[in-house]
Coordinates of C-alpha atoms and ligand atoms in Angstrom, one line a residue:
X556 CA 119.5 75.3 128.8
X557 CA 116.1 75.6 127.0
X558 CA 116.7 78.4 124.5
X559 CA 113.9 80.7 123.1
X560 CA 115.3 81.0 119.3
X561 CA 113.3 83.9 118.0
X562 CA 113.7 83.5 113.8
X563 CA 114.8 80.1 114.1
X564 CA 113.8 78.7 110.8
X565 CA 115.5 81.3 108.8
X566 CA 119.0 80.9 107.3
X567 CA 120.9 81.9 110.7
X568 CA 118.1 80.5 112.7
X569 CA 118.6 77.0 111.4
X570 CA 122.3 76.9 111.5
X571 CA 122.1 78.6 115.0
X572 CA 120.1 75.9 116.3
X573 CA 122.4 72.6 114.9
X574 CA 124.8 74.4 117.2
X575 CA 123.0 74.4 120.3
X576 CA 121.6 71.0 119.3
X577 CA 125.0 69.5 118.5
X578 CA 126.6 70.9 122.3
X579 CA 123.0 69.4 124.4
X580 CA 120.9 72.7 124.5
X581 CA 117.0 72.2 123.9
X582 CA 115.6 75.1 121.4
X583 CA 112.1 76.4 121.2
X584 CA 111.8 78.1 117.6
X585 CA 109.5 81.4 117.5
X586 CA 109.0 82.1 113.8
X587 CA 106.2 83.5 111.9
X588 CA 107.8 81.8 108.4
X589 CA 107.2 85.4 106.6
X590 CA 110.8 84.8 104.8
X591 CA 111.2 80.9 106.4
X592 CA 109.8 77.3 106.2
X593 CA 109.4 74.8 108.6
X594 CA 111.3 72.6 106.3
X595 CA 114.1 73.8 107.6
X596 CA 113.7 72.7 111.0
X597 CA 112.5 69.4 110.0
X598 CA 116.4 69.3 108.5
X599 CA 117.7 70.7 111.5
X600 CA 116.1 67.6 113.2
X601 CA 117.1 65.1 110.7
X602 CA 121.3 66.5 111.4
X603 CA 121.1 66.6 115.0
X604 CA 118.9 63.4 115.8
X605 CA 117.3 65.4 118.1
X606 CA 113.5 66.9 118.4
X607 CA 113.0 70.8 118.4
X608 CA 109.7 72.6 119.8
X609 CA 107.8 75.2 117.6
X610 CA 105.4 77.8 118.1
X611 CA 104.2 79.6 115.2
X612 CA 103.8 83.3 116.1
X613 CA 104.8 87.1 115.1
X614 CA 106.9 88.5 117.5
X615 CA 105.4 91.6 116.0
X616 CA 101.8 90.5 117.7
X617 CA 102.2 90.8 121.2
X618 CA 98.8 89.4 122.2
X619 CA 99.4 86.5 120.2
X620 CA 103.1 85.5 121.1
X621 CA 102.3 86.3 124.8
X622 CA 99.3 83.8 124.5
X623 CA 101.4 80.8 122.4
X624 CA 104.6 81.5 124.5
X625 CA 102.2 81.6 127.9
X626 CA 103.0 77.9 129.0
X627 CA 106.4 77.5 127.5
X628 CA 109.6 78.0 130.0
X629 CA 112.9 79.3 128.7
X630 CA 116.5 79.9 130.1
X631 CA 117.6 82.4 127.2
X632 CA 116.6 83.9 124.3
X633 CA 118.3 84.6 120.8
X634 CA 116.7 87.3 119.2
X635 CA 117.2 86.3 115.3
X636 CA 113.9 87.4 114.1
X637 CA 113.1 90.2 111.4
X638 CA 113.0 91.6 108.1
X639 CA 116.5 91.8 106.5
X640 CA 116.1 93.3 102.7
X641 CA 117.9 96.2 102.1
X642 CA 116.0 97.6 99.2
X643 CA 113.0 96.7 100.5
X644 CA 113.2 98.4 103.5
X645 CA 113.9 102.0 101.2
X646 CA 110.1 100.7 99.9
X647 CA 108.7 99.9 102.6
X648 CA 109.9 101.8 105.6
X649 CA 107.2 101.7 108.2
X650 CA 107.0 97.7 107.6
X651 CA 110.5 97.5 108.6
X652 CA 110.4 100.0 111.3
X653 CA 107.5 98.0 112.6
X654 CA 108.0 94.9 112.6
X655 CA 112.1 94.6 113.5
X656 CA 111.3 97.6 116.6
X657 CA 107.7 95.7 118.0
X658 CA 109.4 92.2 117.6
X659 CA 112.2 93.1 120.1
X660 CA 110.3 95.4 122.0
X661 CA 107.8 92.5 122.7
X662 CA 110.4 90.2 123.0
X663 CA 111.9 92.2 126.0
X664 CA 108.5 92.0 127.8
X665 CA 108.0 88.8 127.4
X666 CA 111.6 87.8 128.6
X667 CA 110.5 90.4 131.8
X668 CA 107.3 88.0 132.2
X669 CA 109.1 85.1 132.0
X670 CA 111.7 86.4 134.2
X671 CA 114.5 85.5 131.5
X672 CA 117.5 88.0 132.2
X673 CA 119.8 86.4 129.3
X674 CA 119.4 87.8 125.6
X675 CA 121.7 87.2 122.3
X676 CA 120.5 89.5 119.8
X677 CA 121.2 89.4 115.8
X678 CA 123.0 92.6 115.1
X679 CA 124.8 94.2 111.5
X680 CA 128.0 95.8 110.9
X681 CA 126.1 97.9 109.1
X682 CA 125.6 100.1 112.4
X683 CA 129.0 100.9 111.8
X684 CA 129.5 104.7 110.2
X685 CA 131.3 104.7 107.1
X686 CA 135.0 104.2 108.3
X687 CA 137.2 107.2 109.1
X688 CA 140.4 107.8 107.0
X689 CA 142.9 105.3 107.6
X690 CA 140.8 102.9 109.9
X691 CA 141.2 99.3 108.1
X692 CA 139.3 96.9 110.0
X693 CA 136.4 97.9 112.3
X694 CA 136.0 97.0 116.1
X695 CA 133.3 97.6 118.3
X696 CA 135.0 100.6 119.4
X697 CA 134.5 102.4 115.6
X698 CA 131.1 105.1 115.8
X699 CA 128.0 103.5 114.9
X700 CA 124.4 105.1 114.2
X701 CA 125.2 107.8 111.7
X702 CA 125.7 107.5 108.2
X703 CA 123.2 104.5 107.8
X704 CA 121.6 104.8 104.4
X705 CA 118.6 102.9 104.8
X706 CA 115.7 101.6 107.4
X707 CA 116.8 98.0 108.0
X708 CA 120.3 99.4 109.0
X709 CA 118.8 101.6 111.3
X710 CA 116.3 99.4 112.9
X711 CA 119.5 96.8 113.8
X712 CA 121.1 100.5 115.8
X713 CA 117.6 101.5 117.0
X714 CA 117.8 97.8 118.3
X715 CA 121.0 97.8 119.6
X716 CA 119.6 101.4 121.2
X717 CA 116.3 99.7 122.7
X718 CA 118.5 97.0 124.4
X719 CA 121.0 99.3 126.3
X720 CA 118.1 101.5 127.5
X721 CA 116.1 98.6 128.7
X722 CA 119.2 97.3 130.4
X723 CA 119.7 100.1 132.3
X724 CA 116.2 100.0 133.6
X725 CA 116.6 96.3 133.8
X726 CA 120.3 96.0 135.6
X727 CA 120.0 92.2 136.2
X728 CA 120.1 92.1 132.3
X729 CA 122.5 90.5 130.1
X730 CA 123.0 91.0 126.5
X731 CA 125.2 90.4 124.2
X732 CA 124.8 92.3 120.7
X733 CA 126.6 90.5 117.4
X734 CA 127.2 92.5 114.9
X735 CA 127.9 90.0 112.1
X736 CA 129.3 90.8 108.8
X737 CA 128.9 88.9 105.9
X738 CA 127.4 85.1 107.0
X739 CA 127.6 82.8 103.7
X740 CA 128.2 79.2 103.2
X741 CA 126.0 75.9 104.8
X742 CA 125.8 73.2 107.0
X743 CA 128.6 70.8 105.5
X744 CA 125.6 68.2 105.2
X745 CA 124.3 70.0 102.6
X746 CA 120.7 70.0 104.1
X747 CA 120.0 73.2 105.0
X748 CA 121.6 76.8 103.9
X749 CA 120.1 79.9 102.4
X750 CA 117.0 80.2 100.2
X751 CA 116.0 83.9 99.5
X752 CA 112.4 84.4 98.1
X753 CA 113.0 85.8 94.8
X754 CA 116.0 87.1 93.4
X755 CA 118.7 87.8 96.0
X756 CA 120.2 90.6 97.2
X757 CA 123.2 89.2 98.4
X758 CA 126.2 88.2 96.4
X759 CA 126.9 84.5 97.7
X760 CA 123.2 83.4 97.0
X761 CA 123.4 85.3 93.3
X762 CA 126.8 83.9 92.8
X763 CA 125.7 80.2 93.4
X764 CA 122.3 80.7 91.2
X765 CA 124.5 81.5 88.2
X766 CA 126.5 78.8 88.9
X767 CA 122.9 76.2 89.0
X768 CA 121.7 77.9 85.9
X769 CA 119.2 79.6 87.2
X770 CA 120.2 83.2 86.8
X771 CA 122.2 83.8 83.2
X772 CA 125.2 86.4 84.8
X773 CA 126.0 88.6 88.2
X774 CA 126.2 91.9 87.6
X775 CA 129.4 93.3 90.2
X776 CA 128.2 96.6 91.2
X777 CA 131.2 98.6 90.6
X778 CA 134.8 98.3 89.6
X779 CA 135.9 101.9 90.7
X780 CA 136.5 101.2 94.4
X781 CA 139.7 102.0 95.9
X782 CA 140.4 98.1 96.5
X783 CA 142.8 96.1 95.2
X784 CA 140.5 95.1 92.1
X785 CA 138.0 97.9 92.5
X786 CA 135.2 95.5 93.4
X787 CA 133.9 96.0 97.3
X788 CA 135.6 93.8 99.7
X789 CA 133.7 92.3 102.6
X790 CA 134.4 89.9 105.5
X791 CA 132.4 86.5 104.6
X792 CA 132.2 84.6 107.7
X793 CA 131.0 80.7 107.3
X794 CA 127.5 80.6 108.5
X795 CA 128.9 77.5 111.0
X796 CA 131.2 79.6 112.5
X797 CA 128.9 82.6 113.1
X798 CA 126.1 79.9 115.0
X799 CA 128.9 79.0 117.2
X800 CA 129.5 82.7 118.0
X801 CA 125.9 83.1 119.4
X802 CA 126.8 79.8 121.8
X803 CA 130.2 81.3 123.1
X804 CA 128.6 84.7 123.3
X805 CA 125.7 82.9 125.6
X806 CA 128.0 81.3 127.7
X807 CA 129.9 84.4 128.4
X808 CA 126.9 86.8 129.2
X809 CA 127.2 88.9 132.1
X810 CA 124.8 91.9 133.6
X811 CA 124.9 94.5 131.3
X812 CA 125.0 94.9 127.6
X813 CA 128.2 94.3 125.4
X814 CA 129.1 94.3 121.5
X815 CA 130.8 92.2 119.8
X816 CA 131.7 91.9 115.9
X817 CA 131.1 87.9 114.3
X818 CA 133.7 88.5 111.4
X819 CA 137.0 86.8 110.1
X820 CA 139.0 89.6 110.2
X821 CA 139.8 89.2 106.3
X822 CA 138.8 90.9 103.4
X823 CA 137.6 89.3 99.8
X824 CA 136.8 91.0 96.4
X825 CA 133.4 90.7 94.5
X826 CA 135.7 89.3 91.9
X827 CA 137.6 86.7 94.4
X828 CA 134.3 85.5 95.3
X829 CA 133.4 84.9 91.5
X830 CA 136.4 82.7 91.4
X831 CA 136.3 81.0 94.8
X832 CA 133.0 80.4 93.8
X833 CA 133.4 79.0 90.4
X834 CA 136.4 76.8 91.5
X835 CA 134.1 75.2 94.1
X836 CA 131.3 74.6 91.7
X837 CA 133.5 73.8 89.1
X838 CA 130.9 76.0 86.8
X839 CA 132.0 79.2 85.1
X840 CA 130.3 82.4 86.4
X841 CA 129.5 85.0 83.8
X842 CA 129.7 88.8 85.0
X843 CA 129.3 92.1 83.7
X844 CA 130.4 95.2 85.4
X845 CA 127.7 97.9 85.9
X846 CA 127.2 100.8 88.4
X847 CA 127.8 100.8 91.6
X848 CA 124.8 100.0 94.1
X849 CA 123.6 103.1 96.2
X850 CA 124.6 102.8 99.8
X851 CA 127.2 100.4 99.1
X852 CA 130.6 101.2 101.1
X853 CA 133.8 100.2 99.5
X854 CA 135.2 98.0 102.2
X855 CA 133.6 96.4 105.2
X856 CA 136.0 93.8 107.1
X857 CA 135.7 92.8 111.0
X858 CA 138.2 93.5 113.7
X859 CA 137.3 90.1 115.4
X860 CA 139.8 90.5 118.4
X861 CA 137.7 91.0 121.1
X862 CA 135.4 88.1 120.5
X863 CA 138.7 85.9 120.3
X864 CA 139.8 87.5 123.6
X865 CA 136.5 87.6 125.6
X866 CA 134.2 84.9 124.0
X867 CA 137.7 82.3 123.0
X868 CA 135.6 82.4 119.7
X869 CA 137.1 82.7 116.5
X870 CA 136.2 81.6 112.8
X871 CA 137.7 78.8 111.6
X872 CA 136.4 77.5 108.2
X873 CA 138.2 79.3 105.3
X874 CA 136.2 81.2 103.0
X875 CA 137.5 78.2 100.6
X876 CA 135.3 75.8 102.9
X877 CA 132.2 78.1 102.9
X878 CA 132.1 78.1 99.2
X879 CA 132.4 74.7 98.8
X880 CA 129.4 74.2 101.8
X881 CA 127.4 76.7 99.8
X882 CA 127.5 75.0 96.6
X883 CA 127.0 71.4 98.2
X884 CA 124.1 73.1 99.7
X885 CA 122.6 74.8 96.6
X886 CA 123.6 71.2 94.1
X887 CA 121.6 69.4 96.4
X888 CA 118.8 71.6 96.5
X889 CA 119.0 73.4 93.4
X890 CA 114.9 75.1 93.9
X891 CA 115.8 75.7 97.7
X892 CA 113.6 73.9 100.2
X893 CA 111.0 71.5 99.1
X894 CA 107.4 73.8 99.0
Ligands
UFG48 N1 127.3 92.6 95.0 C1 127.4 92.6 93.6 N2 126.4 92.0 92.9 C2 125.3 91.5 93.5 C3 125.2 91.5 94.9 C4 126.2 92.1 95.6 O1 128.4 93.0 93.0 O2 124.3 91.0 92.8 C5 128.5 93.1 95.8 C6 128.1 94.3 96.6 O3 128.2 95.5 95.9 C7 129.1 94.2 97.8 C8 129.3 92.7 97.9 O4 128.9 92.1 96.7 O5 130.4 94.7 97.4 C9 128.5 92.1 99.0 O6 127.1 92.4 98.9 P1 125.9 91.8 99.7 O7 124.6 92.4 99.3 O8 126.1 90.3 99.7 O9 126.3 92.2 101.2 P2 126.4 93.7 101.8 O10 127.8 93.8 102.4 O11 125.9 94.7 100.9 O12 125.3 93.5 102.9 C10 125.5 92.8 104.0 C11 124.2 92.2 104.6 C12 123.3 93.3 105.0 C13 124.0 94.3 105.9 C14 125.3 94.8 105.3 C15 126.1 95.6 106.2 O13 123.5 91.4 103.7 O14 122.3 92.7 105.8 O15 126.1 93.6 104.9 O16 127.2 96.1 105.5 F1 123.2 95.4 106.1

């Protein structure tokens, strides 16, 4: 197939694409490169051997992605596209709102235009509501769409929302929404991998900048969890294993639209990541504890069952492995992608 990868040259984007690469799909990357570089494609090409086709665009712009996309044909699209900074999107609400509503919105029409019926879109677990006494691990059968404390959570529901209604106006539709939890780790080449603008939000990106020297400590936010440490425990999922869930979830699409969580289905510490971390880099990571970060839950781990019993996908790097990717990834490059 010839896939539309919407947000290809973004962290997930350019892992996502070395898997369709590597199993004989061609890829067509939409990306604006608000939060991106083309670099990253030109390293997705120097992995696979093979060539991928670009158009620059804002999915947000439907005049303008109509008219690039106009000639181009497509089999599927993979709808990775949009703003993804939690504090930010507090700040900025309408931005969010805008862009990450219009892009799929747009994207839907020009699917409809194209007469493309299969879609894989980027979803969160953080559509999940906070989880109900006594629930451990969530599956796609947990409530989602209330309790979400800020924009960019909601946009990923409204999303997930926009698709379902479309689809029932649409039956010949087929969509599979991925609700991912926490994606970390590299392409074992060490060539691509994740480079946030500015400091990072997210702990694996902080972590490994501490480690390179260019940030002096972490700060954990919050040792007062009910967890085993009483740092927040998430599900880190290797970003590797996460690209091949969008391929099994596209070879399994059917009419309709269907959920699915991208997760391992095991929990780690803020504090067992400081020492996965450190014994991968072989650096020491200074911490402090301070407060806890608003909106943060205590616990967010993946019932992955269905996706093992309906896709035949499951992880399979340890989160061992993904730290020592990330840090491969992060030595190598240690000022992200060349400017
Ligand atoms: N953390 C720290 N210090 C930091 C950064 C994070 O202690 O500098 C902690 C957080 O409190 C949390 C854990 O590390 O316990 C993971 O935090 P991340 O920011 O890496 O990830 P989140 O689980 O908060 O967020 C991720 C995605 C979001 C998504 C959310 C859904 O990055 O896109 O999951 O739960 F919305």
């Amino acid at each position: 197939m010839r896939i539309l990868l919407a947000g290809g040259a973004g962290y997930i984007g350019s892992h996502v694409a070395v898997a369709l690469l590597d199993v004989g799909h061609d890829v067509l990357v939409v990306d604006d490169y608000s939060n991106s570089t083309p670099a990253s494609l030109d390293r997705v090409e120097r992995i696979t051997g093979r060539s991928i086709d670009v158009v620059e665009a804002d999915l947000a712009d439907l005049p303008a992605s109509r008219a690039e996309l106009s000639g181009e044909r497509f089999d599927a699209v993979i709808h990775l596209a949009g703003l993804k900074a939690v504090g930010e999107s507090v700040t900025e609400p309408s931005r969010y709102y805008r862009t990450n509503l219009s892009s799929t919105l747009n994207l839907l029409d020009i699917m409809r235009e194209h007469a493309v019926s299969k879609l894989v879109f980027s979803s969160s677990a953080t559509v999940y509501s906070p989880a109900a006494e006594g629930v451990e691990n969530l599956d796609e059968s947990q409530p989602s769409g209330l309790g979400i404390t800020n924009p960019y959570g909601w946009t990923k529901a409204m999303n997930e929302q926009i698709i379902r209604d479309v689809q029932r106006s649409r039956p010949g539709l087929q969509a599979a929404l991925l609700r991912y939890f926490n994606p970390i780790g590299a392409h074992p080449s060490g060539l691509i991998g994740e480079d946030p603008a500015g400091i990072p939000n997210n702990l694996l990106p902080y972590v490994a900048q501490v480690a390179i020297g260019r940030r002096d400590r972490l700060a954990v936010f919050g040792d007062q969890y009910p967890t085993p440490d009483g740092t927040g425990v998430r599900d880190y999922i290797h970003v590797m294993d996460l690209a091949e869930g969008h391929l099994a979830a596209l070879q399994h699409l059917e009419p309709g639209v269907d959920t699915f969580n991208l997760g391992t289905g095991e929990g780690h510490s803020v504090l067992d990541v400081v020492r996965m971390f450190s014994d991968a880099s072989g650096k020491d990571i200074p911490y402090e504890i301070v407060a806890p970060r608003p909106g943060d839950v205590a616990r967010a781990v993946a019932d992955p069952s269905k996706a093992r019993k309906r896709l035949g996908w499951q992880a399979t790097r340890s989160f061992a492995e993904a730290c020592q990717d990330a840090w491969r990834w992060q030595s190598q490059n240690p000022g992200g992608y060349p400017i």
